[in-house]
Amino acid sequence: MKPVRAVLFDLDGTLVQTREASWRVFAKTNAALGLGINSQSEFFRLLEDNMFHGLQKHCGDERRAEEAGRHFLDLLQREYNPEVVPGMADVVRAFAGNCSLAVISSNSVATIRRILDREGLTHCFSHVFGGDVEKDKRACVRRFLADRSYLVSRNCSPAYREDHDPELPSADQIALVTDTVGDIRHAVECGVRAIGVAWGMHSEQQLLAAGAEFVAVWPQELVAQLLPDGFASSCALGTLTEPNACCGNGGSHCNCGSQHSELASAAAIRRGRRMAATEALDKRTARDVGSCQARDVPSIGRASSADNLLLNSLRRLRGSERPPIH
C-alpha cells in the first residue's frame, strides 16, 4: 500500500462528538417543518446516504428538502458547539506534518471554521468543504484526484507553500475518514481508501459491511494504520522540550498546525523559573550537606547518614528552632 498523501476527515461524529448534539439541533428543524423524523434512530438513518440526499428521499420533494437543509444549517451555525473527540486533535496534528488535510462535511463552512478556530486546528487543514459549498462528498474527493494542487500543504500558517509542487496522487494515496455508512460507500465508489471510526453515528459492523478498509476503535489507531512513523514525525510534542524549534514560532518547517506561540513562551518562562529554583535549592542543599559532613554527623539506627543530613538541612531551611538530630 502506498503512503497516504491526503486525509479527508468528516467532521460530525468523526472529529467531534455529535450523536446527541446534532440530534438536538435537527429535532428543532423537524418540529418547525413537520418532517416526521421523530427519533434519533430515524435521523441516523438519513446518514446512511448523504444527508441532503437522505432528506430528498424522505421528503419526496426537492424544494421541501432544500428548505429543511437550509433551516438545519442555519441552526447549526447558531447553536451547534460539540466537543472534539478526545485525542483527535493530536491525531490531526500528526497527520498535518505528513500530508494534506481537508474537512468534508454536510455542515456549514462557518460552523466548521468556528470549531477548528476554537481548537487551534484551523491551519492544519488545507481545504474545507461544507454542505453549503458542495453537497455531494464524491465531488470533493474527485477534486483531490483530478487536481494535484489540492495536495499543497500550508506549513501551519495561512499561506500555502509556494515551493510545493506535488505529483498527482493515485486513489490509494487518499483516505476518507468517517463515521457514516453513506460516506464509506461514496469513498469506495470513488476508489479511495475508506476508513471508519467506531465512535460516531454507525457501528463498526455497519461500516465494515459498507466497505470500510478498517474501523478505528481509538483515534490513535488511525495513526498506527496510516502513518508508518506514528506520532514521531509530528512536531506537536516539540513545544514540550523545544518551544522555539517549531510550533512556538510558527516557522516555515512547523508541522503540527497549532500556532500557540504565546502559550509556548509562557510555558518556557515557567519552566525556566522552575529550573532556576531547583538549581538554587541544589546549591543550598550541597552547601548544607558539606557543612554537616565537616561536623561528622553520625547516623541513627537504620537511618543513613545522608538521611540525617537531609533532615538537618530541611529544618534549617524551614527556620526550625529545634536542635538538629545527632
PDB file of C-alpha atoms in Angstrom, residues 84-222:
ATOM      1  CA  VAL A  84     -13.758  17.369  19.851  1.00  0.00           C
ATOM      2  CA  VAL A  85     -13.413  13.604  20.233  1.00  0.00           C
ATOM      3  CA  PRO A  86     -10.744  13.072  22.935  1.00  0.00           C
ATOM      4  CA  GLY A  87      -7.355  12.543  21.299  1.00  0.00           C
ATOM      5  CA  MET A  88      -8.405  13.622  17.799  1.00  0.00           C
ATOM      6  CA  ALA A  89      -6.648  16.992  17.988  1.00  0.00           C
ATOM      7  CA  ASP A  90      -3.291  15.232  18.435  1.00  0.00           C
ATOM      8  CA  VAL A  91      -4.146  12.814  15.638  1.00  0.00           C
ATOM      9  CA  VAL A  92      -4.907  15.717  13.286  1.00  0.00           C
ATOM     10  CA  ARG A  93      -1.588  17.383  14.161  1.00  0.00           C
ATOM     11  CA  ALA A  94       0.271  14.149  13.489  1.00  0.00           C
ATOM     12  CA  PHE A  95      -1.259  13.904  10.024  1.00  0.00           C
ATOM     13  CA  ALA A  96      -0.704  17.617   9.320  1.00  0.00           C
ATOM     14  CA  GLY A  97       3.043  17.032   9.470  1.00  0.00           C
ATOM     15  CA  ASN A  98       2.849  14.344   6.808  1.00  0.00           C
ATOM     16  CA  CYS A  99       0.134  15.063   4.251  1.00  0.00           C
ATOM     17  CA  SER A 100      -2.555  17.420   3.016  1.00  0.00           C
ATOM     18  CA  LEU A 101      -5.696  17.503   5.167  1.00  0.00           C
ATOM     19  CA  ALA A 102      -9.260  18.510   4.410  1.00  0.00           C
ATOM     20  CA  VAL A 103     -12.613  18.566   6.160  1.00  0.00           C
ATOM     21  CA  ILE A 104     -15.507  17.275   4.043  1.00  0.00           C
ATOM     22  CA  SER A 105     -18.789  17.721   5.852  1.00  0.00           C
ATOM     23  CA  SER A 106     -22.504  18.267   5.420  1.00  0.00           C
ATOM     24  CA  ASN A 107     -22.151  21.027   7.995  1.00  0.00           C
ATOM     25  CA  SER A 108     -21.639  24.654   7.002  1.00  0.00           C
ATOM     26  CA  VAL A 109     -18.212  26.187   6.423  1.00  0.00           C
ATOM     27  CA  ALA A 110     -18.918  28.813   9.103  1.00  0.00           C
ATOM     28  CA  THR A 111     -19.657  26.129  11.689  1.00  0.00           C
ATOM     29  CA  ILE A 112     -16.555  24.143  10.740  1.00  0.00           C
ATOM     30  CA  ARG A 113     -14.429  27.295  10.941  1.00  0.00           C
ATOM     31  CA  ARG A 114     -15.764  28.147  14.400  1.00  0.00           C
ATOM     32  CA  ILE A 115     -14.971  24.690  15.763  1.00  0.00           C
ATOM     33  CA  LEU A 116     -11.482  24.495  14.229  1.00  0.00           C
ATOM     34  CA  ASP A 117     -10.644  28.025  15.409  1.00  0.00           C
ATOM     35  CA  ARG A 118     -11.749  27.111  18.926  1.00  0.00           C
ATOM     36  CA  GLU A 119      -9.452  24.081  18.961  1.00  0.00           C
ATOM     37  CA  GLY A 120      -6.459  25.787  17.313  1.00  0.00           C
ATOM     38  CA  LEU A 121      -6.611  23.405  14.340  1.00  0.00           C
ATOM     39  CA  THR A 122      -7.586  25.787  11.534  1.00  0.00           C
ATOM     40  CA  HIS A 123      -4.245  25.784   9.728  1.00  0.00           C
ATOM     41  CA  CYS A 124      -3.848  22.014   9.945  1.00  0.00           C
ATOM     42  CA  PHE A 125      -6.312  21.828   7.060  1.00  0.00           C
ATOM     43  CA  SER A 126      -5.545  22.880   3.511  1.00  0.00           C
ATOM     44  CA  HIS A 127      -9.203  22.770   2.462  1.00  0.00           C
ATOM     45  CA  VAL A 128     -12.695  22.732   3.954  1.00  0.00           C
ATOM     46  CA  PHE A 129     -15.781  21.671   2.009  1.00  0.00           C
ATOM     47  CA  GLY A 130     -19.044  22.324   3.817  1.00  0.00           C
ATOM     48  CA  GLY A 131     -22.540  21.366   2.791  1.00  0.00           C
ATOM     49  CA  ASP A 132     -23.175  24.958   1.754  1.00  0.00           C
ATOM     50  CA  VAL A 133     -20.264  24.699  -0.732  1.00  0.00           C
ATOM     51  CA  GLU A 134     -20.668  21.170  -2.075  1.00  0.00           C
ATOM     52  CA  LYS A 135     -23.463  18.820  -1.003  1.00  0.00           C
ATOM     53  CA  ASP A 136     -22.002  15.697  -2.644  1.00  0.00           C
ATOM     54  CA  LYS A 137     -18.825  14.495  -0.945  1.00  0.00           C
ATOM     55  CA  ARG A 138     -17.902  12.440  -4.004  1.00  0.00           C
ATOM     56  CA  ALA A 139     -17.356  15.667  -5.930  1.00  0.00           C
ATOM     57  CA  CYS A 140     -14.933  16.831  -3.225  1.00  0.00           C
ATOM     58  CA  VAL A 141     -12.983  13.563  -3.336  1.00  0.00           C
ATOM     59  CA  ARG A 142     -12.733  13.785  -7.116  1.00  0.00           C
ATOM     60  CA  ARG A 143     -11.216  17.268  -6.856  1.00  0.00           C
ATOM     61  CA  PHE A 144      -8.297  15.747  -4.942  1.00  0.00           C
ATOM     62  CA  LEU A 145      -7.947  13.002  -7.539  1.00  0.00           C
ATOM     63  CA  ALA A 146      -8.031  15.376 -10.504  1.00  0.00           C
ATOM     64  CA  ASP A 147      -6.052  18.397  -9.260  1.00  0.00           C
ATOM     65  CA  ARG A 148      -2.660  17.885  -7.638  1.00  0.00           C
ATOM     66  CA  SER A 149      -2.682  21.428  -6.249  1.00  0.00           C
ATOM     67  CA  TYR A 150      -5.076  20.226  -3.555  1.00  0.00           C
ATOM     68  CA  LEU A 151      -2.104  18.400  -2.039  1.00  0.00           C
ATOM     69  CA  VAL A 152      -0.132  21.629  -1.476  1.00  0.00           C
ATOM     70  CA  SER A 153       0.477  21.968   2.258  1.00  0.00           C
ATOM     71  CA  ARG A 154       0.362  25.081   4.442  1.00  0.00           C
ATOM     72  CA  ASN A 155       3.305  24.846   6.869  1.00  0.00           C
ATOM     73  CA  CYS A 156       0.872  25.628   9.681  1.00  0.00           C
ATOM     74  CA  SER A 157       0.296  29.178   8.525  1.00  0.00           C
ATOM     75  CA  PRO A 158      -2.376  30.953   6.466  1.00  0.00           C
ATOM     76  CA  ALA A 159      -0.082  30.890   3.415  1.00  0.00           C
ATOM     77  CA  TYR A 160       0.243  27.842   1.202  1.00  0.00           C
ATOM     78  CA  ARG A 161       3.753  26.612   0.377  1.00  0.00           C
ATOM     79  CA  GLU A 162       4.845  28.342  -2.808  1.00  0.00           C
ATOM     80  CA  ASP A 163       7.650  25.823  -3.437  1.00  0.00           C
ATOM     81  CA  HIS A 164       5.449  22.749  -3.085  1.00  0.00           C
ATOM     82  CA  ASP A 165       4.820  21.004  -6.400  1.00  0.00           C
ATOM     83  CA  PRO A 166       3.207  17.636  -5.574  1.00  0.00           C
ATOM     84  CA  GLU A 167       2.616  14.882  -8.087  1.00  0.00           C
ATOM     85  CA  LEU A 168      -0.933  13.847  -8.947  1.00  0.00           C
ATOM     86  CA  PRO A 169      -1.979  11.280  -6.323  1.00  0.00           C
ATOM     87  CA  SER A 170      -3.235   7.802  -7.031  1.00  0.00           C
ATOM     88  CA  ALA A 171      -6.570   6.819  -5.490  1.00  0.00           C
ATOM     89  CA  ASP A 172      -4.951   4.614  -2.841  1.00  0.00           C
ATOM     90  CA  GLN A 173      -2.979   7.623  -1.575  1.00  0.00           C
ATOM     91  CA  ILE A 174      -6.164   9.391  -0.475  1.00  0.00           C
ATOM     92  CA  ALA A 175      -8.129   8.310   2.598  1.00  0.00           C
ATOM     93  CA  LEU A 176     -11.597   9.390   3.666  1.00  0.00           C
ATOM     94  CA  VAL A 177     -12.105   9.034   7.437  1.00  0.00           C
ATOM     95  CA  THR A 178     -15.734   8.968   8.514  1.00  0.00           C
ATOM     96  CA  ASP A 179     -18.330   7.557  10.896  1.00  0.00           C
ATOM     97  CA  THR A 180     -21.202   7.001   8.431  1.00  0.00           C
ATOM     98  CA  VAL A 181     -22.173   4.245   6.046  1.00  0.00           C
ATOM     99  CA  GLY A 182     -23.031   6.737   3.289  1.00  0.00           C
ATOM    100  CA  ASP A 183     -19.557   8.289   3.317  1.00  0.00           C
ATOM    101  CA  ILE A 184     -17.896   4.857   3.277  1.00  0.00           C
ATOM    102  CA  ARG A 185     -19.914   3.867   0.207  1.00  0.00           C
ATOM    103  CA  HIS A 186     -19.032   7.105  -1.556  1.00  0.00           C
ATOM    104  CA  ALA A 187     -15.320   6.641  -0.806  1.00  0.00           C
ATOM    105  CA  VAL A 188     -15.448   3.107  -2.205  1.00  0.00           C
ATOM    106  CA  GLU A 189     -17.269   4.402  -5.287  1.00  0.00           C
ATOM    107  CA  CYS A 190     -14.503   6.957  -5.869  1.00  0.00           C
ATOM    108  CA  GLY A 191     -11.817   4.308  -5.396  1.00  0.00           C
ATOM    109  CA  VAL A 192     -10.096   5.981  -2.430  1.00  0.00           C
ATOM    110  CA  ARG A 193      -9.339   4.351   0.911  1.00  0.00           C
ATOM    111  CA  ALA A 194     -12.434   4.176   3.124  1.00  0.00           C
ATOM    112  CA  ILE A 195     -11.596   4.370   6.838  1.00  0.00           C
ATOM    113  CA  GLY A 196     -14.279   4.130   9.509  1.00  0.00           C
ATOM    114  CA  VAL A 197     -14.368   5.258  13.149  1.00  0.00           C
ATOM    115  CA  ALA A 198     -16.412   3.384  15.725  1.00  0.00           C
ATOM    116  CA  TRP A 199     -17.401   6.318  17.975  1.00  0.00           C
ATOM    117  CA  GLY A 200     -19.830   8.072  15.634  1.00  0.00           C
ATOM    118  CA  MET A 201     -23.235   7.514  14.045  1.00  0.00           C
ATOM    119  CA  HIS A 202     -22.872   3.963  12.735  1.00  0.00           C
ATOM    120  CA  SER A 203     -21.422   0.799  14.252  1.00  0.00           C
ATOM    121  CA  GLU A 204     -18.185  -0.942  13.349  1.00  0.00           C
ATOM    122  CA  GLN A 205     -20.164  -3.802  11.779  1.00  0.00           C
ATOM    123  CA  GLN A 206     -22.227  -1.422   9.626  1.00  0.00           C
ATOM    124  CA  LEU A 207     -19.129   0.420   8.412  1.00  0.00           C
ATOM    125  CA  LEU A 208     -17.265  -2.783   7.541  1.00  0.00           C
ATOM    126  CA  ALA A 209     -20.309  -4.118   5.708  1.00  0.00           C
ATOM    127  CA  ALA A 210     -20.417  -0.895   3.668  1.00  0.00           C
ATOM    128  CA  GLY A 211     -16.830  -1.473   2.534  1.00  0.00           C
ATOM    129  CA  ALA A 212     -14.548   0.163   5.113  1.00  0.00           C
ATOM    130  CA  GLU A 213     -10.917  -0.951   4.850  1.00  0.00           C
ATOM    131  CA  PHE A 214     -10.790  -0.939   8.641  1.00  0.00           C
ATOM    132  CA  VAL A 215     -12.624   0.755  11.508  1.00  0.00           C
ATOM    133  CA  ALA A 216     -10.656   2.559  14.218  1.00  0.00           C
ATOM    134  CA  VAL A 217     -11.792   1.886  17.771  1.00  0.00           C
ATOM    135  CA  TRP A 218      -9.490   4.579  19.187  1.00  0.00           C
ATOM    136  CA  PRO A 219      -8.298   7.803  17.488  1.00  0.00           C
ATOM    137  CA  GLN A 220      -4.653   6.749  17.795  1.00  0.00           C
ATOM    138  CA  GLU A 221      -5.377   3.658  15.685  1.00  0.00           C
ATOM    139  CA  LEU A 222      -5.710   5.962  12.668  1.00  0.00           C
TER     140      LEU A 222
END
